[in-house]
């Protein structure tokens, strides 16, 4: 029987923006296909997940923070914090070491905000995903490819800072690293390109 893994995003914002909703739905769908669990933690009391998220069986909403859920050193030792400042890169052997993969909510910010530092100080072991900023769904996708599909980070097909062309005159460059699909296009959540196009006059930060 395959080992079940849990992917947790600490959702530290009081609201759930359209960008995050699309990312989280993409993570939940991919996690569902793999037979694992996707959780948002540290949610405000009374949080209502949108239907596109709550309708996916792999998704769980949790008001507790990870330090409460994994309150002992033994439990914490099985949690991997994806941390840009970690000393070691994530690698396929981490499948045996960790059951839970924790994302501190910083990975889709441009420029990056170090919201992971608090979790780092609480003793969670860290692993890096590389030097280039990723969206949250990309970070979870890359982690799953390493842990479940046994890719090494340098064998994953990436595209950095892709340009999205909407028409002959309109385009925007994304400030993130993505995984490429078989056609060489960045893998993005369903509906994301339309959201970016609709809000092309806004900054990326305004969409989260």
Short mmCIF file of C-alpha atoms in Angstrom, two decimals:
data_model
loop_
_atom_site.label_atom_id
_atom_site.label_comp_id
_atom_site.label_asym_id
_atom_site.label_seq_id
_atom_site.Cartn_x
_atom_site.Cartn_y
_atom_site.Cartn_z
CA UNK A 1 0.00 0.00 0.00
CA UNK A 2 1.49 3.39 -0.93
CA UNK A 3 2.42 5.78 1.86
CA UNK A 4 -0.07 8.60 2.16
CA UNK A 5 1.38 12.09 2.26
CA UNK A 6 -0.15 15.32 3.52
CA UNK A 7 0.56 18.71 1.95
CA UNK A 8 -0.21 21.70 4.18
CA UNK A 9 -0.32 25.37 3.27
CA UNK A 10 -0.38 27.75 6.23
CA UNK A 11 -2.98 30.25 5.02
CA UNK A 12 -2.06 33.30 7.06
CA UNK A 13 -4.27 35.84 5.33
CA UNK A 14 -7.74 36.59 6.70
CA UNK A 15 -9.31 36.33 3.24
CA UNK A 16 -9.04 33.95 0.31
CA UNK A 17 -8.36 35.86 -2.91
CA UNK A 18 -9.20 34.63 -6.39
CA UNK A 19 -5.56 33.79 -7.16
CA UNK A 20 -5.19 31.66 -4.03
CA UNK A 21 -8.54 29.96 -4.61
CA UNK A 22 -7.47 28.84 -8.08
CA UNK A 23 -4.08 27.67 -6.79
CA UNK A 24 -5.57 25.75 -3.88
CA UNK A 25 -8.17 24.08 -6.10
CA UNK A 26 -5.40 22.95 -8.47
CA UNK A 27 -3.39 21.56 -5.53
CA UNK A 28 -6.45 19.77 -4.15
CA UNK A 29 -7.32 18.16 -7.50
CA UNK A 30 -3.76 16.92 -8.09
CA UNK A 31 -3.49 15.69 -4.50
CA UNK A 32 -6.81 13.87 -4.90
CA UNK A 33 -5.54 12.08 -8.01
CA UNK A 34 -2.50 10.90 -6.07
CA UNK A 35 -4.62 9.64 -3.15
CA UNK A 36 -3.16 12.06 -0.62
CA UNK A 37 -4.40 14.96 1.56
CA UNK A 38 -4.23 18.72 1.03
CA UNK A 39 -4.85 20.92 4.05
CA UNK A 40 -5.10 24.64 4.69
CA UNK A 41 -4.10 25.38 8.29
CA UNK A 42 -4.30 28.43 10.58
CA UNK A 43 -7.62 29.40 9.01
CA UNK A 44 -9.75 32.00 10.80
CA UNK A 45 -12.73 30.69 12.77
CA UNK A 46 -15.80 30.53 10.57
CA UNK A 47 -13.80 30.15 7.36
CA UNK A 48 -16.00 28.92 4.52
CA UNK A 49 -14.13 27.16 1.74
CA UNK A 50 -15.48 27.99 -1.74
CA UNK A 51 -17.31 25.13 -3.50
CA UNK A 52 -14.53 24.57 -6.04
CA UNK A 53 -12.32 23.65 -3.07
CA UNK A 54 -14.71 22.11 -0.55
CA UNK A 55 -16.07 19.73 -3.21
CA UNK A 56 -12.74 17.92 -3.54
CA UNK A 57 -12.49 14.99 -1.08
CA UNK A 58 -8.72 15.39 -0.58
CA UNK A 59 -9.20 18.89 0.87
CA UNK A 60 -9.31 19.63 4.60
CA UNK A 61 -9.76 22.98 6.32
CA UNK A 62 -8.08 23.38 9.71
CA UNK A 63 -8.17 26.34 12.11
CA UNK A 64 -5.26 25.03 14.18
CA UNK A 65 -1.69 25.92 13.30
CA UNK A 66 0.87 23.26 12.55
CA UNK A 67 2.70 23.84 15.83
CA UNK A 68 -0.48 22.76 17.63
CA UNK A 69 -1.23 19.83 15.29
CA UNK A 70 2.37 18.56 15.55
CA UNK A 71 3.08 19.51 19.14
CA UNK A 72 5.76 16.97 20.06
CA UNK A 73 9.32 16.59 18.79
CA UNK A 74 8.46 13.11 17.52
CA UNK A 75 5.52 14.34 15.43
CA UNK A 76 7.43 17.40 14.27
CA UNK A 77 10.32 15.26 13.05
CA UNK A 78 8.05 13.84 10.31
CA UNK A 79 7.13 17.30 8.99
CA UNK A 80 9.21 18.89 6.23
CA UNK A 81 9.14 22.68 5.99
CA UNK A 82 9.77 23.88 2.43
CA UNK A 83 12.17 26.67 3.25
CA UNK A 84 14.18 28.83 0.81
CA UNK A 85 16.82 29.25 3.52
CA UNK A 86 17.21 25.56 4.33
CA UNK A 87 20.69 24.04 4.02
CA UNK A 88 19.57 20.96 2.08
CA UNK A 89 17.58 20.50 -1.14
CA UNK A 90 14.50 18.29 -1.23
CA UNK A 91 15.42 14.89 -2.67
CA UNK A 92 13.68 11.57 -3.42
CA UNK A 93 15.01 9.97 -0.21
CA UNK A 94 12.86 12.43 1.77
CA UNK A 95 9.89 10.22 0.92
CA UNK A 96 11.03 7.92 3.72
CA UNK A 97 11.89 10.69 6.18
CA UNK A 98 8.72 12.79 6.03
CA UNK A 99 4.96 12.24 5.97
CA UNK A 100 3.91 15.90 5.91
CA UNK A 101 5.14 18.71 3.66
CA UNK A 102 4.52 22.22 4.94
CA UNK A 103 4.41 25.41 2.90
CA UNK A 104 4.54 28.59 4.94
CA UNK A 105 2.49 30.72 2.60
CA UNK A 106 5.41 32.72 1.20
CA UNK A 107 6.05 30.96 -2.07
CA UNK A 108 3.65 32.93 -4.21
CA UNK A 109 4.61 36.39 -2.96
CA UNK A 110 6.55 38.71 -5.21
CA UNK A 111 8.89 39.83 -3.76
CA UNK A 112 9.17 36.96 -1.25
CA UNK A 113 8.15 37.64 2.33
CA UNK A 114 9.83 35.43 4.92
CA UNK A 115 6.77 34.14 6.69
CA UNK A 116 8.49 30.76 6.99
CA UNK A 117 10.97 32.06 9.57
CA UNK A 118 8.53 31.61 12.47
CA UNK A 119 7.99 27.95 11.60
CA UNK A 120 11.71 27.46 11.13
CA UNK A 121 12.32 28.68 14.68
CA UNK A 122 9.83 26.15 16.02
CA UNK A 123 12.01 23.24 14.99
CA UNK A 124 10.57 21.97 11.72
CA UNK A 125 13.24 20.48 9.46
CA UNK A 126 13.71 22.42 6.24
CA UNK A 127 14.30 21.55 2.61
CA UNK A 128 14.88 23.87 -0.36
CA UNK A 129 13.19 23.74 -3.75
CA UNK A 130 15.85 25.75 -5.54
CA UNK A 131 16.78 29.41 -5.96
CA UNK A 132 13.91 30.66 -8.17
CA UNK A 133 10.59 31.82 -6.69
CA UNK A 134 7.59 29.54 -7.40
CA UNK A 135 3.86 29.95 -7.05
CA UNK A 136 2.36 27.90 -4.24
CA UNK A 137 0.75 25.35 -6.56
CA UNK A 138 4.07 24.95 -8.42
CA UNK A 139 5.93 24.42 -5.13
CA UNK A 140 3.50 21.67 -4.10
CA UNK A 141 3.65 20.16 -7.62
CA UNK A 142 7.47 20.08 -7.54
CA UNK A 143 7.47 18.59 -4.04
CA UNK A 144 5.07 15.86 -5.14
CA UNK A 145 7.18 15.11 -8.22
CA UNK A 146 10.27 14.67 -6.04
CA UNK A 147 8.63 12.71 -3.23
CA UNK A 148 6.02 10.63 -5.06
CA UNK A 149 7.47 10.35 -8.57
CA UNK A 150 11.12 10.33 -7.43
CA UNK A 151 12.39 13.12 -9.68
CA UNK A 152 15.49 14.98 -8.57
CA UNK A 153 15.04 18.76 -8.63
CA UNK A 154 17.42 19.19 -11.57
CA UNK A 155 15.45 16.70 -13.73
CA UNK A 156 12.11 18.51 -13.47
CA UNK A 157 11.26 20.46 -16.65
CA UNK A 158 10.95 24.12 -15.64
CA UNK A 159 10.14 27.35 -17.39
CA UNK A 160 11.22 30.56 -15.67
CA UNK A 161 9.41 33.91 -15.95
CA UNK A 162 7.19 32.87 -18.88
CA UNK A 163 5.46 35.49 -20.99
CA UNK A 164 1.71 35.09 -21.36
CA UNK A 165 0.49 36.51 -24.66
CA UNK A 166 -3.18 37.45 -24.67
CA UNK A 167 -3.27 38.91 -28.18
CA UNK A 168 -1.02 40.72 -30.63
CA UNK A 169 -0.67 43.74 -28.38
CA UNK A 170 -1.15 42.43 -24.84
CA UNK A 171 1.17 40.21 -22.84
CA UNK A 172 2.53 39.93 -19.31
CA UNK A 173 5.61 38.27 -17.88
CA UNK A 174 5.11 36.11 -14.81
CA UNK A 175 7.76 36.59 -12.09
CA UNK A 176 7.83 32.91 -11.11
CA UNK A 177 9.19 29.48 -12.02
CA UNK A 178 6.68 26.92 -13.32
CA UNK A 179 6.76 23.26 -14.33
CA UNK A 180 6.43 22.79 -18.10
CA UNK A 181 3.85 20.53 -19.69
CA UNK A 182 4.60 18.26 -22.65
CA UNK A 183 4.09 21.16 -25.06
CA UNK A 184 6.54 23.40 -23.20
CA UNK A 185 3.85 25.60 -21.65
CA UNK A 186 3.78 26.54 -17.95
CA UNK A 187 1.40 24.41 -15.88
CA UNK A 188 -1.00 26.88 -14.27
CA UNK A 189 -4.29 26.44 -12.41
CA UNK A 190 -7.47 26.23 -14.45
CA UNK A 191 -8.83 29.75 -14.88
CA UNK A 192 -5.56 31.49 -13.92
CA UNK A 193 -4.71 32.87 -17.37
CA UNK A 194 -8.21 34.32 -17.67
CA UNK A 195 -7.89 35.93 -14.23
CA UNK A 196 -4.54 37.48 -15.12
CA UNK A 197 -5.86 38.70 -18.46
CA UNK A 198 -8.97 40.19 -16.87
CA UNK A 199 -6.86 41.99 -14.29
CA UNK A 200 -3.95 42.86 -16.56
CA UNK A 201 -4.02 46.45 -15.32
CA UNK A 202 -3.49 45.28 -11.72
CA UNK A 203 -0.18 44.21 -10.25
CA UNK A 204 0.35 40.52 -9.57
CA UNK A 205 0.27 41.27 -5.81
CA UNK A 206 -3.32 42.55 -6.09
CA UNK A 207 -4.57 39.17 -7.33
CA UNK A 208 -3.65 37.04 -4.30
#
